[in-house]
Amino acid sequence: MDYLLELKVLWAAIVAYVLGGVLAIVSVALGRRDERKILALMLAGLVLHTVSLGMRWERVGHGPFITLFEILSSNVWSLMLAFVVAYWRIPKIRASAAVVMPIMFVMMGWLMVAHPGEGHFPPTYHTPWLFIHIGLAKVFLGAVLVAVGLAGVILLRRAGIGLRRFATLPADERLEELAFRCLALGIIFDSLMLIAGAIWAQDAWGRYWAWDPLETWSFVTWLLLAVALHLRVTYRPAPARTAWMVMAVFVMAFLTFFGVPFISTSPHKGAV
């Protein structure tokens, strides 16, 4: 019964997210101002999603980071939390929801078709460093997602798409500056995530780093992020070029988070 109730609460959260996202996209397309309704729907989705995750945590006895379903669910929750905070605190970037929410819809669709079954909790996961490692990773990905929304608006405007609809947003240079700051925040949490993960690996397997697939891709993602920031600081490229670098970092991070864990066979692979 709790299992079914947990899923019903989750689907209710997804419905609230989708309604808020669709309303955000329609508002941008029609030039309407429905920010309060959008924020209310997204917050309702976050509350319901938090309840669903809490119910599952209590029922299975471990956090939502073992199975594909749990990882997708907790990542959708953390990414929506990051975007809702940005949507609430930075009103001028709210139209970027038209770029961010379609990405979230894809992840929600993936979550809906994932099997909600339970997984075993490996002994190596019984450490607080795992929670620190995962928490830092989610903040990193959330910061990059917000940067993607800003970069997407820059690229759409450069392509001549939605010029009138995105006219209320700041100039490309200002959006690029905000995206750069999000990337800078991202590399801080990405670096801390790698350090926390190395400490966990030492506790779990007696080594800090072993270049397994997930560690290698994580390092490549960090390296690409560092190069993007270096190029931006050193050469001050045009906003469109910075936007493409943001997109490249997001694609690499997405593959690391949602690709490698599900094909790797090493003990450290994310999903069990």
Coordinates of C-alpha atoms in Angstrom, one line a residue:
M1 CA 0.0 0.0 0.0
D2 CA 2.8 2.4 0.9
Y3 CA 4.5 1.5 -2.3
L4 CA 1.5 2.5 -4.4
L5 CA 0.9 5.6 -2.4
E6 CA 4.5 6.6 -2.8
L7 CA 4.2 6.3 -6.6
K8 CA 0.9 8.2 -6.7
V9 CA 2.5 11.1 -4.8
L10 CA 5.4 11.0 -7.2
W11 CA 3.2 11.0 -10.3
A12 CA 1.2 13.9 -8.7
A13 CA 4.6 15.8 -8.4
I14 CA 5.4 15.1 -12.0
V15 CA 2.0 16.4 -13.1
A16 CA 2.6 19.6 -11.1
Y17 CA 6.1 20.0 -12.7
V18 CA 4.7 19.5 -16.2
L19 CA 1.8 21.9 -15.7
G20 CA 4.2 24.5 -14.3
G21 CA 6.7 23.9 -17.2
V22 CA 4.0 24.0 -19.9
L23 CA 2.6 27.2 -18.4
A24 CA 6.1 28.7 -18.4
I25 CA 6.7 27.8 -22.0
V26 CA 3.2 29.1 -23.1
S27 CA 3.8 32.3 -21.1
V28 CA 7.0 32.9 -23.0
A29 CA 5.4 32.1 -26.3
L30 CA 2.4 34.4 -25.7
G31 CA 4.2 37.1 -23.7
R32 CA 2.0 36.5 -20.7
R33 CA 3.1 37.0 -17.0
D34 CA 2.1 33.9 -15.1
E35 CA 5.2 33.8 -12.8
R36 CA 3.3 33.3 -9.6
K37 CA 1.2 30.4 -11.0
I38 CA 4.3 28.8 -12.4
L39 CA 6.2 29.1 -9.2
A40 CA 3.3 27.8 -7.2
L41 CA 3.0 24.7 -9.4
M42 CA 6.7 24.0 -9.3
L43 CA 6.8 24.4 -5.5
A44 CA 3.8 22.1 -5.2
G45 CA 5.7 19.5 -7.4
L46 CA 8.8 19.9 -5.1
V47 CA 6.8 19.4 -1.9
L48 CA 5.0 16.3 -3.3
H49 CA 8.3 14.9 -4.7
T50 CA 10.0 15.5 -1.4
V51 CA 7.2 13.5 0.4
S52 CA 7.5 10.7 -2.2
L53 CA 11.3 10.5 -1.7
G54 CA 10.9 10.5 2.1
M55 CA 8.3 7.7 1.9
R56 CA 10.7 5.6 -0.2
W57 CA 13.7 6.4 2.1
E58 CA 11.7 5.3 5.1
R59 CA 10.3 2.2 3.4
V60 CA 13.5 0.8 1.9
G61 CA 15.8 2.1 4.6
H62 CA 18.3 3.9 2.4
G63 CA 18.6 7.1 0.4
P64 CA 17.4 7.4 -3.3
F65 CA 20.7 6.7 -5.0
I66 CA 20.8 2.9 -5.6
T67 CA 18.6 2.0 -8.6
L68 CA 18.1 3.8 -11.9
F69 CA 14.7 4.8 -10.7
E70 CA 16.0 6.3 -7.5
I71 CA 18.9 8.1 -9.1
L72 CA 16.6 9.6 -11.8
S73 CA 14.0 10.6 -9.2
S74 CA 16.5 12.3 -6.8
N75 CA 18.3 14.0 -9.8
V76 CA 15.0 15.4 -11.1
W77 CA 14.2 16.6 -7.6
S78 CA 17.6 18.3 -7.1
L79 CA 17.6 19.9 -10.6
M80 CA 14.1 21.2 -10.1
L81 CA 15.1 22.6 -6.7
A82 CA 18.1 24.4 -8.2
F83 CA 16.0 25.8 -11.0
V84 CA 13.1 26.9 -8.8
V85 CA 15.5 28.7 -6.5
A86 CA 17.0 30.5 -9.5
Y87 CA 13.5 31.2 -10.9
W88 CA 12.4 32.7 -7.6
R89 CA 15.5 34.7 -6.7
I90 CA 16.4 36.0 -10.2
P91 CA 13.2 37.2 -11.9
K92 CA 15.0 38.5 -15.0
I93 CA 16.0 35.0 -16.1
R94 CA 12.5 33.4 -15.7
A95 CA 12.0 33.1 -19.4
S96 CA 14.9 30.7 -19.6
A97 CA 12.3 28.1 -18.3
A98 CA 11.4 27.7 -22.0
V99 CA 14.8 26.1 -22.4
V100 CA 15.2 24.3 -19.1
M101 CA 11.8 22.7 -18.8
P102 CA 11.9 20.7 -22.0
I103 CA 15.2 19.2 -20.8
M104 CA 13.5 18.3 -17.5
F105 CA 10.5 16.8 -19.4
V106 CA 12.9 14.4 -21.0
M107 CA 14.3 13.3 -17.6
M108 CA 10.8 13.0 -16.2
G109 CA 9.7 10.9 -19.1
W110 CA 12.7 8.6 -18.5
L111 CA 11.8 8.4 -14.8
M112 CA 8.2 7.4 -15.7
V113 CA 9.3 4.4 -17.8
A114 CA 12.1 3.3 -15.3
H115 CA 11.2 0.3 -13.1
P116 CA 10.5 1.5 -9.6
G117 CA 11.7 -1.7 -8.0
E118 CA 14.1 -1.8 -5.1
G119 CA 17.8 -2.6 -5.0
H120 CA 20.2 -3.9 -2.4
F121 CA 22.3 -1.5 -0.4
P122 CA 26.0 -2.4 -0.7
P123 CA 28.2 -2.4 2.4
T124 CA 30.5 0.1 0.8
Y125 CA 27.6 2.7 0.8
H126 CA 27.4 2.8 4.6
T127 CA 29.4 6.0 5.0
P128 CA 28.5 9.7 5.5
W129 CA 31.0 10.5 2.7
L130 CA 28.6 9.0 0.2
F131 CA 25.9 11.5 1.2
I132 CA 28.3 14.4 1.0
H133 CA 29.6 13.1 -2.4
I134 CA 26.1 12.8 -3.9
G135 CA 24.9 16.1 -2.4
L136 CA 27.8 18.0 -3.9
A137 CA 27.3 16.3 -7.3
K138 CA 23.6 17.4 -7.4
V139 CA 24.5 21.0 -6.6
F140 CA 27.1 21.0 -9.3
L141 CA 24.6 19.6 -11.9
G142 CA 21.9 22.1 -10.8
A143 CA 24.3 25.0 -11.3
V144 CA 25.2 23.8 -14.8
L145 CA 21.5 23.4 -15.6
V146 CA 20.7 27.0 -14.8
A147 CA 23.7 28.0 -16.9
V148 CA 22.2 25.9 -19.8
G149 CA 18.9 27.8 -19.6
L150 CA 20.8 31.1 -19.9
A151 CA 23.0 29.8 -22.7
G152 CA 20.0 28.4 -24.5
V153 CA 18.3 31.8 -24.6
I154 CA 21.5 33.4 -26.0
L155 CA 21.7 30.8 -28.8
L156 CA 18.0 31.0 -29.6
R157 CA 18.2 34.8 -29.9
R158 CA 21.3 34.5 -32.1
A159 CA 19.4 32.1 -34.3
G160 CA 16.6 34.7 -34.6
I161 CA 14.1 32.5 -32.6
G162 CA 11.9 34.1 -30.0
L163 CA 13.4 37.6 -30.3
R164 CA 10.2 39.3 -29.2
R165 CA 9.5 36.7 -26.5
F166 CA 12.9 36.9 -25.0
A167 CA 13.1 40.7 -25.3
T168 CA 12.3 41.2 -21.7
L169 CA 15.4 39.3 -20.6
P170 CA 18.8 41.1 -20.1
A171 CA 21.2 41.5 -22.9
D172 CA 23.3 38.5 -24.1
E173 CA 26.4 39.9 -22.3
R174 CA 24.5 40.0 -19.0
L175 CA 23.1 36.4 -19.5
E176 CA 26.6 35.3 -20.4
E177 CA 28.0 36.8 -17.2
L178 CA 25.3 35.0 -15.2
A179 CA 26.0 31.7 -17.0
F180 CA 29.8 32.1 -16.3
R181 CA 29.0 32.6 -12.6
C182 CA 26.9 29.5 -12.6
L183 CA 29.8 27.5 -14.2
A184 CA 32.2 29.0 -11.6
L185 CA 29.9 27.8 -8.8
G186 CA 29.7 24.5 -10.6
I187 CA 33.4 23.9 -10.7
I188 CA 33.6 24.6 -6.9
F189 CA 31.0 21.9 -6.1
D190 CA 32.4 19.6 -8.8
S191 CA 35.9 19.8 -7.2
L192 CA 34.5 19.2 -3.7
M193 CA 32.4 16.3 -5.1
L194 CA 35.6 14.6 -6.5
I195 CA 37.4 15.1 -3.2
A196 CA 34.5 13.7 -1.2
G197 CA 34.3 10.8 -3.7
A198 CA 38.0 10.0 -3.3
I199 CA 37.7 9.9 0.5
W200 CA 34.7 7.6 0.2
A201 CA 36.6 5.4 -2.3
Q202 CA 39.5 5.1 0.3
D203 CA 37.0 4.0 2.9
A204 CA 35.2 1.6 0.6
W205 CA 37.9 0.0 -1.5
G206 CA 41.2 1.1 0.1
R207 CA 42.2 3.5 -2.7
Y208 CA 41.5 7.1 -3.5
W209 CA 41.4 6.9 -7.3
A210 CA 41.5 4.0 -9.8
W211 CA 40.5 5.5 -13.1
D212 CA 37.4 3.4 -13.4
P213 CA 34.9 4.5 -16.1
L214 CA 32.9 6.8 -13.8
E215 CA 36.0 8.4 -12.2
T216 CA 37.6 8.9 -15.6
W217 CA 34.5 10.6 -17.1
S218 CA 34.1 12.7 -14.0
F219 CA 37.6 13.9 -14.3
V220 CA 37.1 14.7 -18.0
T221 CA 34.0 16.6 -17.1
W222 CA 35.9 18.6 -14.5
L223 CA 38.7 19.2 -17.0
L224 CA 36.3 20.5 -19.7
L225 CA 34.6 22.7 -17.2
A226 CA 38.0 24.1 -16.1
V227 CA 39.0 24.7 -19.7
A228 CA 35.7 26.5 -20.5
L229 CA 36.2 28.8 -17.5
H230 CA 39.9 29.4 -18.4
L231 CA 39.0 30.3 -22.0
R232 CA 36.2 32.6 -20.9
V233 CA 38.5 34.4 -18.4
T234 CA 41.5 34.6 -20.7
Y235 CA 40.0 35.4 -24.1
R236 CA 36.5 36.9 -23.2
P237 CA 34.8 35.2 -26.2
A238 CA 31.5 36.5 -27.6
P239 CA 28.4 35.4 -25.6
A240 CA 27.4 32.9 -28.2
R241 CA 30.8 31.1 -28.0
T242 CA 30.5 31.0 -24.2
A243 CA 27.0 29.6 -24.6
W244 CA 28.3 26.8 -26.8
M245 CA 30.9 26.0 -24.1
V246 CA 28.2 25.8 -21.5
M247 CA 26.3 23.4 -23.7
A248 CA 29.4 21.2 -24.2
V249 CA 29.9 21.1 -20.4
F250 CA 26.3 20.1 -19.8
V251 CA 26.4 17.4 -22.4
M252 CA 29.5 15.9 -20.9
A253 CA 28.1 16.2 -17.3
F254 CA 24.8 14.6 -18.5
L255 CA 26.6 11.6 -20.1
T256 CA 28.7 11.2 -16.9
F257 CA 25.7 11.3 -14.6
F258 CA 23.2 9.4 -16.8
G259 CA 25.2 7.4 -19.2
V260 CA 28.3 5.9 -17.6
P261 CA 26.6 4.6 -14.4
F262 CA 24.3 2.4 -16.4
I263 CA 26.9 0.7 -18.6
S264 CA 29.8 0.5 -16.3
T265 CA 30.5 -2.9 -14.7
S266 CA 33.0 -1.6 -12.1
P267 CA 32.1 -1.6 -8.3
H268 CA 31.9 2.2 -8.5
K269 CA 29.2 2.8 -11.1
G270 CA 26.5 4.9 -9.5
A271 CA 23.5 2.6 -10.1
V272 CA 23.3 -0.9 -8.5

